[in-house]
Tab-separated table of C-alpha atoms in Angstrom:
chain	number	residue	atom	x	y	z
G	1	MET	CA	14.818	-22.033	-15.604
G	2	LYS	CA	12.108	-21.230	-18.129
G	3	SER	CA	10.055	-23.268	-20.574
G	4	SER	CA	7.429	-22.294	-23.117
G	5	ASP	CA	6.066	-25.849	-23.180
G	6	PRO	CA	3.007	-26.098	-20.879
G	7	CYS	CA	3.624	-29.820	-20.368
G	8	GLU	CA	7.224	-29.174	-19.398
G	9	ARG	CA	6.164	-26.450	-16.941
G	10	GLU	CA	3.703	-28.882	-15.362
G	11	ARG	CA	6.400	-31.545	-15.017
G	12	ILE	CA	8.647	-29.019	-13.278
G	13	ALA	CA	5.790	-27.957	-11.011
G	14	ARG	CA	5.097	-31.574	-10.008
G	15	ARG	CA	8.731	-32.054	-9.047
G	16	LEU	CA	8.658	-28.912	-6.909
G	17	ARG	CA	5.383	-29.574	-5.088
G	18	PRO	CA	6.885	-31.867	-2.435
G	19	ALA	CA	9.333	-29.092	-1.519
G	20	GLN	CA	6.646	-26.439	-1.250
G	21	ARG	CA	5.552	-27.645	2.189
G	22	TRP	CA	9.085	-27.256	3.513
G	23	LEU	CA	9.591	-23.886	1.883
G	24	VAL	CA	6.386	-22.468	3.339
G	25	ILE	CA	7.482	-23.632	6.793
G	26	GLY	CA	10.661	-21.633	6.329
G	27	LEU	CA	8.862	-18.551	5.067
G	28	ARG	CA	6.187	-18.709	7.732
G	29	ILE	CA	8.727	-18.744	10.531
G	30	LEU	CA	11.168	-16.412	8.782
G	31	PRO	CA	10.604	-13.503	11.158
G	32	ALA	CA	11.095	-15.917	14.064
G	33	ILE	CA	13.910	-17.762	12.374
G	34	PHE	CA	16.215	-16.998	15.262
G	35	ALA	CA	14.184	-19.515	17.234
G	36	PHE	CA	16.418	-22.291	15.852
G	37	LEU	CA	13.763	-24.917	16.466
G	38	ALA	CA	12.748	-27.836	14.256
G	39	PHE	CA	9.198	-28.492	15.424
G	40	GLY	CA	7.648	-31.902	15.081
G	41	SER	CA	6.073	-34.705	17.049
G	42	SER	CA	8.005	-35.871	20.099
G	43	SER	CA	8.655	-39.447	21.163
G	44	VAL	CA	8.973	-38.772	24.905
G	45	ALA	CA	6.901	-40.833	27.305
G	46	GLU	CA	3.287	-40.160	28.174
G	47	ASN	CA	4.294	-38.037	31.168
G	48	TRP	CA	5.839	-35.518	28.784
G	49	GLU	CA	4.579	-32.587	30.860
G	50	ALA	CA	6.986	-33.588	33.621
G	51	THR	CA	9.886	-33.353	31.145
G	52	LEU	CA	9.302	-29.682	30.241
G	53	SER	CA	12.149	-27.325	31.065
G	54	LYS	CA	11.679	-25.522	34.336
G	55	GLU	CA	14.822	-23.411	34.212
G	56	PRO	CA	14.146	-19.716	34.902
G	57	ILE	CA	15.191	-17.037	32.438
G	58	GLY	CA	18.954	-17.135	32.004
G	59	ASN	CA	21.327	-14.195	32.355
G	60	PHE	CA	22.788	-14.266	28.837
G	61	PRO	CA	22.926	-10.688	27.421
G	62	GLU	CA	19.841	-9.471	25.580
G	63	LEU	CA	19.816	-9.434	21.791
G	64	ARG	CA	20.553	-5.968	20.429
G	65	PRO	CA	18.100	-4.367	17.957
G	66	LEU	CA	19.063	-5.515	14.467
G	67	ARG	CA	18.049	-6.120	10.866
G	68	ALA	CA	18.935	-9.339	9.049
G	69	SER	CA	18.338	-10.926	5.642
G	70	TYR	CA	18.038	-14.641	4.857
G	71	ARG	CA	17.702	-16.843	1.805
G	72	PHE	CA	15.752	-20.108	1.627
G	73	GLY	CA	15.806	-23.038	-0.728
G	74	TRP	CA	16.597	-26.695	-1.258
G	75	SER	CA	19.383	-28.696	-2.897
G	76	GLY	CA	21.422	-25.557	-3.527
G	77	LEU	CA	18.558	-23.659	-5.217
G	78	THR	CA	17.558	-20.299	-3.742
G	79	ALA	CA	13.762	-20.173	-3.843
G	80	ALA	CA	12.855	-17.387	-1.402
G	81	THR	CA	14.253	-14.435	0.520
G	82	GLY	CA	13.217	-12.603	3.646
G	83	ASP	CA	14.094	-9.844	6.098
G	84	VAL	CA	13.623	-9.461	9.848
G	85	HIS	CA	13.799	-6.498	12.216
G	86	PHE	CA	14.226	-7.019	15.963
G	87	THR	CA	13.463	-4.040	18.234
G	88	ARG	CA	12.601	-3.095	21.796
G	89	PRO	CA	9.768	-0.566	21.316
G	90	SER	CA	9.420	-0.031	25.072
G	91	GLU	CA	11.020	-1.098	28.345
G	92	THR	CA	8.435	-3.856	28.728
G	93	LYS	CA	8.315	-5.348	25.204
G	94	PHE	CA	10.439	-7.009	22.529
G	95	GLN	CA	9.148	-7.012	18.938
G	96	LEU	CA	10.026	-8.902	15.775
G	97	ASP	CA	8.796	-7.854	12.310
G	98	GLY	CA	9.546	-9.662	9.111
G	99	THR	CA	8.624	-10.327	5.501
G	100	GLY	CA	9.367	-13.137	3.061
G	101	ARG	CA	8.605	-14.025	-0.569
G	102	THR	CA	9.299	-16.641	-3.186
G	103	ILE	CA	11.522	-15.461	-6.047
G	104	GLY	CA	12.594	-16.356	-9.575
G	105	PHE	CA	11.047	-19.242	-11.479
G	106	VAL	CA	9.769	-20.695	-8.196
G	107	ARG	CA	7.528	-17.646	-7.810
G	108	ALA	CA	6.136	-18.201	-11.297
G	109	LEU	CA	5.045	-21.673	-10.188
G	110	TRP	CA	4.133	-20.887	-6.609
G	111	LYS	CA	3.541	-17.339	-5.395
G	112	LEU	CA	3.805	-16.635	-1.675
G	113	ASP	CA	4.303	-13.399	0.280
G	114	VAL	CA	4.461	-13.519	4.073
G	115	SER	CA	4.487	-10.847	6.765
G	116	TYR	CA	4.857	-11.542	10.474
G	117	GLN	CA	4.859	-9.594	13.732
G	118	ALA	CA	5.427	-10.970	17.220
G	119	ILE	CA	5.503	-9.155	20.575
G	120	ALA	CA	6.890	-10.651	23.782
G	121	SER	CA	7.321	-9.489	27.365
G	122	ALA	CA	10.821	-8.142	28.039
G	123	GLU	CA	10.492	-9.160	31.695
G	124	THR	CA	9.183	-12.736	31.399
G	125	LEU	CA	10.114	-13.555	27.751
G	126	ARG	CA	6.573	-14.895	27.307
G	127	PRO	CA	4.521	-14.173	24.157
G	128	ILE	CA	1.896	-11.420	24.133
G	129	GLU	CA	0.560	-11.549	20.574
G	130	THR	CA	1.491	-12.685	17.089
G	131	GLN	CA	0.088	-11.886	13.642
G	132	GLN	CA	0.937	-13.717	10.433
G	133	ILE	CA	-0.356	-12.859	6.943
G	134	GLU	CA	0.136	-15.248	4.011
G	135	ASN	CA	-0.727	-14.090	0.495
G	136	TYR	CA	-0.934	-16.832	-2.114
G	137	ARG	CA	-1.968	-16.452	-5.730
G	138	SER	CA	-5.512	-17.607	-5.029
G	139	LYS	CA	-6.078	-16.852	-1.340
G	140	LYS	CA	-5.033	-14.897	1.743
G	141	ILE	CA	-4.624	-16.371	5.235
G	142	VAL	CA	-4.500	-14.154	8.333
G	143	THR	CA	-3.652	-15.720	11.693
G	144	HIS	CA	-3.738	-13.737	14.942
G	145	LEU	CA	-2.667	-15.187	18.304
G	146	THR	CA	-3.335	-13.649	21.717
G	147	PHE	CA	-1.491	-15.289	24.627
G	148	THR	CA	-2.301	-15.381	28.349
G	149	ASN	CA	-0.793	-17.299	31.262
G	150	ASN	CA	-3.360	-20.041	30.630
G	151	GLY	CA	-3.067	-20.524	26.869
G	152	VAL	CA	-3.723	-18.881	23.521
G	153	SER	CA	-6.689	-17.641	21.523
G	154	ARG	CA	-6.319	-18.043	17.761
G	155	THR	CA	-8.346	-16.111	15.177
G	156	ARG	CA	-7.899	-17.178	11.559
G	157	THR	CA	-9.423	-16.069	8.263
G	158	GLU	CA	-8.839	-17.750	4.939
G	159	GLY	CA	-10.073	-16.854	1.466
G	160	LYS	CA	-10.408	-13.983	-0.988
G	161	GLY	CA	-12.166	-10.751	-0.073
G	162	VAL	CA	-14.423	-10.903	2.989
G	163	ALA	CA	-13.803	-14.170	4.841
G	164	GLU	CA	-15.328	-15.599	8.003
G	165	ALA	CA	-13.058	-15.472	11.045
G	166	LYS	CA	-12.680	-18.747	12.942
G	167	THR	CA	-11.619	-18.660	16.588
G	168	ARG	CA	-10.003	-21.458	18.538
G	169	GLN	CA	-8.876	-21.586	22.171
G	170	TYR	CA	-5.979	-23.766	23.284
G	171	ASN	CA	-5.459	-24.007	27.034
G	172	PHE	CA	-1.995	-24.876	28.289
G	173	PRO	CA	0.032	-22.812	30.776
G	174	ASN	CA	3.298	-21.120	29.854
G	175	LEU	CA	3.073	-21.563	26.084
G	176	PHE	CA	5.679	-20.035	23.771
G	177	ASP	CA	5.421	-18.845	20.209
G	178	LEU	CA	8.505	-19.118	17.985
G	179	PHE	CA	9.791	-15.654	18.860
G	180	SER	CA	9.491	-16.054	22.618
G	181	ALA	CA	10.967	-19.561	22.401
G	182	LEU	CA	14.007	-17.917	20.809
G	183	LEU	CA	14.289	-15.387	23.598
G	184	TYR	CA	13.976	-18.019	26.325
G	185	LEU	CA	16.391	-20.545	24.780
G	186	ARG	CA	18.866	-17.844	23.856
G	187	SER	CA	18.954	-16.678	27.500
G	188	GLN	CA	20.055	-20.127	28.713
G	189	PRO	CA	23.681	-21.252	29.239
G	190	LEU	CA	23.369	-23.738	26.318
G	191	LYS	CA	26.054	-26.018	27.707
G	192	GLU	CA	27.082	-28.982	25.588
G	193	ARG	CA	24.579	-31.890	25.810
G	194	ALA	CA	22.029	-29.714	27.620
G	195	VAL	CA	18.412	-30.557	26.705
G	196	TYR	CA	15.512	-28.113	26.718
G	197	ARG	CA	11.852	-29.015	26.164
G	198	VAL	CA	9.181	-26.384	25.567
G	199	VAL	CA	5.628	-26.276	24.229
G	200	ALA	CA	5.200	-23.773	21.400
G	201	TYR	CA	2.190	-22.608	19.409
G	202	PRO	CA	3.632	-21.178	16.157
G	203	ALA	CA	0.408	-20.555	14.236
G	204	THR	CA	-2.311	-23.235	14.218
G	205	ASN	CA	-1.307	-26.019	16.609
G	206	ALA	CA	0.791	-26.669	19.704
G	207	TYR	CA	4.023	-28.660	19.482
G	208	LEU	CA	6.352	-30.226	22.009
G	209	ALA	CA	9.883	-29.264	20.920
G	210	THR	CA	13.090	-30.836	22.194
G	211	VAL	CA	16.310	-28.873	21.686
G	212	THR	CA	19.652	-30.595	22.357
G	213	VAL	CA	22.890	-28.632	22.425
G	214	ILE	CA	25.462	-30.814	20.661
G	215	GLY	CA	28.328	-28.322	20.651
G	216	GLN	CA	29.446	-29.312	17.177
G	217	LEU	CA	27.930	-30.661	13.997
G	218	GLU	CA	27.080	-34.347	14.034
G	219	PRO	CA	25.773	-36.423	11.113
G	220	HIS	CA	22.186	-37.647	11.174
G	221	ARG	CA	19.974	-39.979	9.186
G	222	LYS	CA	16.590	-39.272	10.742
G	223	PHE	CA	13.806	-37.691	8.723
G	224	ARG	CA	12.723	-34.238	9.922
G	225	HIS	CA	15.906	-33.659	11.848
G	226	ALA	CA	17.728	-30.376	11.403
G	227	ASN	CA	21.197	-29.049	12.097
G	228	ILE	CA	21.438	-25.449	13.264
G	229	TRP	CA	24.479	-23.177	13.292
G	230	VAL	CA	24.456	-20.336	15.867
G	231	SER	CA	27.201	-17.720	16.235
G	232	ASP	CA	29.435	-18.350	19.246
G	233	ASP	CA	29.508	-14.768	20.472
G	234	ALA	CA	27.521	-12.290	22.523
G	235	GLU	CA	24.751	-12.144	19.902
G	236	ARG	CA	23.993	-15.859	19.335
G	237	LEU	CA	22.646	-15.160	15.863
G	238	LEU	CA	21.171	-17.893	13.706
G	239	LEU	CA	23.587	-18.501	10.836
G	240	ARG	CA	22.071	-21.489	9.036
G	241	ILE	CA	19.415	-24.186	9.382
G	242	GLU	CA	19.797	-27.292	7.246
G	243	ALA	CA	17.576	-30.372	7.066
G	244	GLN	CA	17.866	-33.524	4.988
G	245	VAL	CA	14.393	-34.440	3.730
G	246	PHE	CA	12.989	-36.481	0.881
G	247	VAL	CA	13.219	-33.576	-1.562
G	248	GLY	CA	16.884	-32.916	-0.768
G	249	THR	CA	18.631	-30.423	1.492
G	250	VAL	CA	16.292	-27.676	2.720
G	251	PHE	CA	18.047	-24.637	4.179
G	252	ALA	CA	17.759	-21.119	5.565
G	253	GLU	CA	20.953	-19.073	5.602
G	254	LEU	CA	21.900	-15.642	6.919
G	255	GLN	CA	22.934	-13.238	4.152
G	256	SER	CA	23.507	-9.982	6.016
G	257	VAL	CA	22.984	-8.355	9.417
G	258	SER	CA	23.235	-4.813	10.776
G	259	PHE	CA	22.587	-3.451	14.261
G	260	ASP	CA	20.423	-0.416	14.912
G	261	ASN	CA	22.886	0.795	17.562
G	262	PRO	CA	26.376	-0.492	16.653
G	263	LYS	CA	28.790	-0.782	19.531
């Protein structure tokens, strides 16, 4: 879709702006897209801490090293693509690396390139550190997270050229990032109607996430509610995330996958 009329381009841009927030969420969590989580505010009671999942690490087989490609968009329009690489660089660590970018006419209106790296403990499935770099047309944002048993330290720079680093400490025991949340949830039995609640710190804030295993697709009418398809095999790969929001259907969909060490 192209137009030489500046007014027409601006009208198109205005129509796309509401979707940009949802697209950037998808691109930002692309490398952790296997986490199959739709993060948002929770409506559980004030004693929410007592509702957090206390199940130990499950015995579901570990994810094999792999490479996968996804596409992102809304209302049937592909607006971005991305790739992820899952590895086990040592006996004690799991690592996820990924990149994502807007494409086509969407990129002409809104440029975004994202890179992401997350490292988690292979023994505890808890996060160790995460780094996310977002390159927009007019600025660059770098977010680095360092996790301990007591919380997370976040360092963030934003701007062009030399930018001041801002550090923030968030104290809460047993936090997850998106990648480690994937590893923990994936290890569980995931029986139908099972409910898991975890606290995750994806990039800038902590969120209470509730994951319910429904077994099959069910219709929904709630805003900010997503349906997630996961392969029913030994890999439990994320196949598709789809959410009905005010701009239409926002989605992330697996395009290809290959394993570093095929069986």
